[in-house]
Coordinates of C-alpha atoms in Angstrom, one line a residue:
M1 CA 188.8 90.7 67.7
R2 CA 186.9 90.6 64.9
L3 CA 184.6 94.0 66.4
L4 CA 180.9 94.2 64.3
V5 CA 179.0 97.4 65.1
L6 CA 174.5 96.8 65.5
G7 CA 173.6 99.8 64.9
T8 CA 175.4 102.9 63.1
G9 CA 173.6 106.1 65.2
V10 CA 174.9 108.3 66.8
M11 CA 176.9 106.4 69.5
A12 CA 178.4 104.3 67.2
K13 CA 180.0 106.4 65.4
N14 CA 181.4 107.9 69.2
Q15 CA 182.7 104.4 69.8
L16 CA 184.3 104.0 66.2
A17 CA 186.3 107.1 67.0
R18 CA 188.1 104.2 69.6
F19 CA 187.9 100.5 69.2
P20 CA 190.0 100.9 65.8
L21 CA 193.1 102.6 67.9
I22 CA 193.6 99.9 70.6
D23 CA 195.4 97.3 68.9
G24 CA 194.5 93.8 67.2
V25 CA 190.9 95.1 67.1
T26 CA 189.4 95.5 63.9
V27 CA 185.6 96.6 62.6
V28 CA 184.3 93.4 60.0
G29 CA 180.8 94.7 60.0
A30 CA 178.5 96.5 60.5
V31 CA 173.8 96.1 60.9
D32 CA 171.4 98.5 60.9
T33 CA 167.9 98.2 59.3
D34 CA 168.1 101.9 57.6
P35 CA 170.2 100.8 54.1
E36 CA 170.4 104.4 53.7
R37 CA 172.1 105.0 57.3
L38 CA 173.8 101.9 56.8
S39 CA 176.1 102.7 54.0
A40 CA 176.9 106.5 54.9
F41 CA 178.3 105.0 58.2
A42 CA 180.3 101.8 56.8
D43 CA 181.7 104.7 54.0
K44 CA 182.7 106.7 56.5
F45 CA 184.7 104.0 58.5
N46 CA 186.0 101.8 55.7
I47 CA 183.7 98.4 56.7
E48 CA 183.5 96.4 53.7
K49 CA 180.9 93.1 55.5
R50 CA 177.6 95.9 55.7
F51 CA 174.0 93.7 56.7
L52 CA 170.4 95.1 57.1
S53 CA 169.6 92.5 59.9
L54 CA 171.0 91.1 63.0
E55 CA 170.1 87.5 61.4
E56 CA 172.0 88.0 58.6
A57 CA 175.7 89.3 60.0
I58 CA 175.1 86.4 62.7
A59 CA 174.6 83.6 59.1
W60 CA 177.5 84.5 58.1
G61 CA 179.7 85.1 61.2
E62 CA 183.1 86.3 60.3
F63 CA 183.6 88.7 64.1
D64 CA 184.6 87.2 67.5
A65 CA 182.5 90.6 69.6
A66 CA 179.5 92.9 69.0
T67 CA 178.9 96.0 70.3
N68 CA 175.7 96.8 70.2
V69 CA 174.5 100.1 70.1
T70 CA 170.7 100.2 68.9
P71 CA 168.3 102.1 70.9
D72 CA 167.3 101.1 74.1
R73 CA 164.5 98.6 73.6
I74 CA 166.4 96.1 71.2
H75 CA 169.3 95.6 73.5
H76 CA 167.6 93.1 74.9
P77 CA 166.5 90.4 71.6
T78 CA 169.7 91.7 69.8
T79 CA 171.7 91.4 72.3
M80 CA 170.0 87.4 73.1
A81 CA 170.3 86.5 70.3
L82 CA 174.3 87.7 69.5
I83 CA 174.5 85.7 72.9
A84 CA 172.8 82.2 71.2
A85 CA 175.8 82.5 68.7
G86 CA 178.6 82.2 71.5
K87 CA 178.9 86.1 70.7
H88 CA 181.2 88.5 72.9
V89 CA 178.7 91.6 74.2
F90 CA 179.5 95.2 75.0
C91 CA 175.8 96.7 75.3
E92 CA 174.9 100.1 75.6
K93 CA 173.4 101.5 78.6
P94 CA 170.2 101.0 80.2
L95 CA 171.3 96.9 79.3
A96 CA 167.2 96.6 79.1
E97 CA 163.9 98.4 79.6
N98 CA 164.0 96.9 82.4
Y99 CA 164.8 94.4 85.3
A100 CA 163.6 90.9 84.1
K101 CA 165.2 91.3 80.6
A102 CA 168.7 92.3 82.2
L103 CA 168.3 89.7 83.9
E104 CA 167.6 87.3 81.6
M105 CA 170.7 89.0 79.4
T106 CA 172.6 88.2 82.6
E107 CA 172.1 84.7 83.3
A108 CA 172.6 84.1 79.2
A109 CA 175.9 86.2 78.5
E110 CA 176.7 84.1 82.4
K111 CA 176.1 80.5 80.9
A112 CA 177.0 80.9 77.7
G113 CA 180.7 81.7 79.1
V114 CA 180.9 84.9 76.4
I115 CA 182.1 88.8 78.0
N116 CA 180.1 90.9 78.9
M117 CA 180.3 94.7 79.6
V118 CA 177.7 97.2 79.6
N119 CA 178.9 100.3 77.9
L120 CA 179.2 102.7 81.6
T121 CA 181.4 105.7 79.7
Y122 CA 182.4 107.1 83.3
R123 CA 183.8 105.0 84.3
N124 CA 186.4 105.9 81.8
V125 CA 186.7 109.3 84.4
A126 CA 190.0 109.5 86.2
P127 CA 189.4 111.4 88.6
L128 CA 186.4 109.0 89.6
Q129 CA 188.7 105.9 89.3
R130 CA 191.1 107.4 91.7
A131 CA 188.1 108.6 94.0
R132 CA 187.4 105.3 94.7
E133 CA 191.0 103.9 95.6
M134 CA 191.0 106.9 98.4
V135 CA 187.5 105.2 100.3
L136 CA 188.7 102.2 99.7
A137 CA 191.9 103.3 101.1
G138 CA 189.7 104.6 103.9
E139 CA 191.7 108.1 103.3
L140 CA 187.7 110.2 103.9
G141 CA 187.1 107.5 107.3
T142 CA 183.3 106.0 107.4
I143 CA 181.4 108.4 104.6
R144 CA 177.7 109.5 105.4
H145 CA 177.3 111.4 103.1
V146 CA 176.5 111.6 99.0
E147 CA 175.5 114.3 96.7
A148 CA 175.2 113.4 92.9
S149 CA 173.8 114.9 89.8
Y150 CA 174.0 114.5 86.1
L151 CA 172.6 117.8 84.1
Q152 CA 172.2 118.3 80.3
S153 CA 170.5 121.0 79.1
W154 CA 169.6 119.9 75.7
L155 CA 165.5 120.5 76.2
V156 CA 166.6 124.4 76.2
S157 CA 170.0 125.0 74.1
R158 CA 170.9 123.5 70.2
A159 CA 174.0 122.5 71.6
W160 CA 173.8 119.1 70.7
G161 CA 170.7 119.3 67.9
D162 CA 166.8 120.1 67.5
W163 CA 165.2 118.0 69.6
R164 CA 161.7 119.8 68.7
T165 CA 162.8 118.0 64.5
E166 CA 164.9 115.5 64.8
S167 CA 163.8 111.9 66.2
T168 CA 167.2 112.0 67.6
W169 CA 166.5 113.1 70.0
L170 CA 162.1 113.2 69.7
W171 CA 162.3 109.3 70.6
R172 CA 163.9 109.9 74.1
L173 CA 161.1 111.9 75.1
S174 CA 159.0 108.6 74.1
T175 CA 157.7 106.0 76.2
G176 CA 155.4 105.2 73.3
H177 CA 159.8 104.3 71.8
G178 CA 160.7 102.6 74.0
S179 CA 162.1 105.8 76.0
N180 CA 162.2 106.1 80.8
G181 CA 163.1 109.2 79.7
V182 CA 165.7 110.9 81.4
L183 CA 165.8 108.7 84.5
G184 CA 166.1 105.7 82.3
D185 CA 168.8 107.5 79.6
V186 CA 171.4 109.3 82.1
G187 CA 169.7 107.9 85.0
I188 CA 171.9 104.3 85.0
H189 CA 175.0 106.3 84.1
I190 CA 174.8 108.5 87.8
L191 CA 173.7 106.0 89.7
D192 CA 177.5 104.3 89.1
F193 CA 178.5 107.0 89.1
A194 CA 177.7 107.8 92.5
A195 CA 177.9 104.3 94.4
Y196 CA 181.3 103.4 92.2
G197 CA 183.1 106.9 92.9
A198 CA 181.4 106.1 96.7
A199 CA 182.7 102.5 97.0
T200 CA 179.2 101.0 97.9
D201 CA 175.5 99.5 96.8
I202 CA 172.2 101.7 96.9
D203 CA 169.8 99.7 98.9
H204 CA 167.1 102.0 99.3
V205 CA 164.8 104.5 96.5
F206 CA 162.7 106.4 97.2
A207 CA 163.0 108.6 93.7
R208 CA 160.2 112.0 92.2
L209 CA 159.9 112.1 88.5
K210 CA 158.3 114.9 86.5
T211 CA 157.1 115.4 82.7
F212 CA 156.8 118.9 81.6
N213 CA 155.0 120.5 78.8
K214 CA 156.6 120.4 76.1
A215 CA 154.4 121.2 73.2
P216 CA 151.4 122.2 72.2
G217 CA 149.2 119.0 73.3
G218 CA 152.3 116.7 74.8
Q219 CA 153.1 115.5 70.9
I220 CA 155.0 116.6 67.5
G221 CA 153.8 114.1 64.8
E222 CA 153.7 110.7 65.8
Y223 CA 155.9 111.2 69.7
L224 CA 154.2 111.6 72.8
L225 CA 156.6 113.5 74.9
D226 CA 154.7 111.9 78.3
A227 CA 159.1 110.2 79.4
N228 CA 160.1 112.2 82.7
D229 CA 162.5 115.3 81.7
S230 CA 163.5 115.3 85.7
F231 CA 164.7 113.5 88.3
T232 CA 165.3 113.3 92.5
M233 CA 165.6 110.5 94.5
S234 CA 167.1 110.0 98.1
V235 CA 169.0 106.8 98.6
D236 CA 170.2 105.0 101.6
F237 CA 173.7 102.8 100.7
A238 CA 174.9 99.6 102.0
N239 CA 177.6 100.8 104.4
G240 CA 174.9 103.8 105.9
A241 CA 175.3 106.3 104.3
L242 CA 172.6 108.8 103.8
G243 CA 172.8 109.7 99.5
V244 CA 170.4 112.1 97.2
I245 CA 170.5 111.8 93.7
H246 CA 169.1 113.3 90.7
A247 CA 169.4 114.6 86.9
S248 CA 167.7 116.6 84.2
R249 CA 167.7 117.5 80.6
W250 CA 166.2 121.3 81.5
A251 CA 169.6 122.4 83.7
T252 CA 170.3 125.2 81.3
G253 CA 174.1 126.0 81.2
H254 CA 175.2 122.5 82.1
L255 CA 175.6 121.2 78.1
N256 CA 176.5 117.7 80.3
E257 CA 177.8 117.9 83.9
L258 CA 178.8 114.9 86.1
K259 CA 178.9 115.9 89.8
L260 CA 180.0 113.5 92.5
R261 CA 180.8 114.7 96.3
I262 CA 181.2 112.2 99.3
Y263 CA 181.7 113.3 102.8
G264 CA 183.6 110.5 105.4
E265 CA 184.4 111.7 108.6
R266 CA 188.4 112.4 107.8
G267 CA 187.4 115.0 104.4
S268 CA 185.4 114.6 101.3
L269 CA 186.4 114.2 96.9
E270 CA 184.1 116.5 94.7
V271 CA 184.5 114.6 91.0
I272 CA 183.3 116.9 88.3
H273 CA 183.5 116.0 84.5
R274 CA 182.5 118.4 81.7
P275 CA 182.8 117.6 78.0
S276 CA 186.0 120.3 78.1
G277 CA 187.7 117.4 80.9
S278 CA 187.2 116.1 84.4
E279 CA 188.9 116.8 88.3
L280 CA 189.1 115.4 91.4
H281 CA 189.2 118.5 94.3
G282 CA 189.8 117.5 98.4
C283 CA 189.5 118.1 101.8
L284 CA 191.6 116.4 103.6
G285 CA 193.8 116.0 106.6
E286 CA 194.4 120.2 108.4
D287 CA 192.7 121.4 105.4
V288 CA 189.5 119.7 107.0
E289 CA 189.9 122.7 110.1
T290 CA 189.2 125.5 107.4
A291 CA 187.5 124.0 104.8
T292 CA 190.4 124.4 102.5
W293 CA 190.0 122.3 99.2
T294 CA 193.0 121.3 96.6
K295 CA 193.3 119.3 92.8
I296 CA 193.9 116.2 93.5
E297 CA 195.9 114.7 90.2
V298 CA 195.7 112.0 88.2
E299 CA 196.9 109.3 86.2
P300 CA 194.8 108.3 82.8
V301 CA 192.9 104.9 83.0
A302 CA 192.2 103.2 80.6
T303 CA 189.4 103.4 78.6
N304 CA 186.2 100.9 78.3
Y305 CA 187.0 100.1 74.8
E306 CA 189.9 98.6 75.9
R307 CA 188.7 96.3 78.3
F308 CA 186.1 94.9 77.2
A309 CA 189.2 94.0 73.8
E310 CA 191.6 92.8 76.6
A311 CA 188.1 90.8 78.1
V312 CA 188.3 89.1 75.2
A313 CA 191.6 88.6 74.1
S314 CA 192.5 87.0 77.3
G315 CA 189.0 85.0 78.2
I316 CA 188.7 87.5 82.6
Q317 CA 185.2 89.0 82.4
P318 CA 185.6 92.1 83.6
D319 CA 183.5 95.2 85.2
P320 CA 181.0 96.9 84.6
N321 CA 179.6 93.9 83.4
F322 CA 175.9 92.8 82.7
R323 CA 174.9 91.5 86.3
H324 CA 176.3 95.1 87.6
A325 CA 174.2 96.8 85.1
A326 CA 171.0 94.2 85.7
N327 CA 170.8 95.7 89.7
L328 CA 170.9 99.1 88.8
Q329 CA 168.0 98.9 86.1
K330 CA 166.5 97.1 89.5
V331 CA 167.2 100.7 91.0
L332 CA 165.5 102.8 88.2
D333 CA 162.6 99.9 88.5
L334 CA 161.6 100.7 91.9
A335 CA 162.2 104.4 92.1
M336 CA 159.5 104.4 89.4
V337 CA 157.2 102.3 91.3
T338 CA 157.8 104.9 94.0
E339 CA 157.0 107.5 91.6
R340 CA 153.5 105.7 91.6
E341 CA 153.9 104.7 94.9
R342 CA 154.9 107.4 97.0
R343 CA 157.0 105.4 99.4
E344 CA 160.3 104.1 99.5
L345 CA 161.7 101.2 98.8
K346 CA 163.8 98.0 99.4
V347 CA 167.0 96.9 96.9

């Protein structure tokens, strides 16, 4: 697979720690509108072909697939151009700024017959995959209740950099710069984490969003800091379970932690993912009577990057695809409506 990298920011660097290690994958070009950033990136990863626009790269055309690592609002126009050119697309989340654009991308990709995949990175968490297998195998019985959280602390620490001075983080706090806040940024991750792990879909949603004052006048330079910082969400799942999902960038003491608890009639599971590693714990069988939790060992799983490369080679569409991501975007869009109207909505 000849791969083009579209966008050369932080996540692109993370991806290029993985893609070149896959047999049969060659990174053949990079695109960025910032010439200095493009040169630094291409030099670092020994990429020969460099383009200041996607149009130039498509005119060149000597690539099979592209990984779209542009800011959220750029996903739609660039992905549509790639699909029109017949290229397979691996797109960062969220797929688009709203459901309408995400659906348009989905239908275009399906009509064109190109491989389409969204990088919901926590599908790479082996304990999550194992938890889903156990749910589907009926080991927990009927699922009744689900808890999920995504906690970050970069608004109260400098572990990842200083958001007050770095555009890498400031744009994520401003709707005018294409951000839908923590809901749009990591909301799609924790919704997928919860629904995928519990092996069901979200059926109804009611959410509350909160933007906290972070600077005098709520603004730093050109950035109006009006995007939501925290959200809480109550959901009904298609399997009848009730769920509570929340996320925040103000979670002091949690650099980047996802947690999922699945409660069934016959047992429960807990998945925890942190930068230091991932774990799966279960309370099953006779342990239910004593509320004893045990660590469950799991085997490694293929990454999204590996599965995308395999899909391009085989022509078999993998999951999570654009349609799945579009359906999650619909939940996120409705969550914002429920905040405004203070009412539950059916997905």
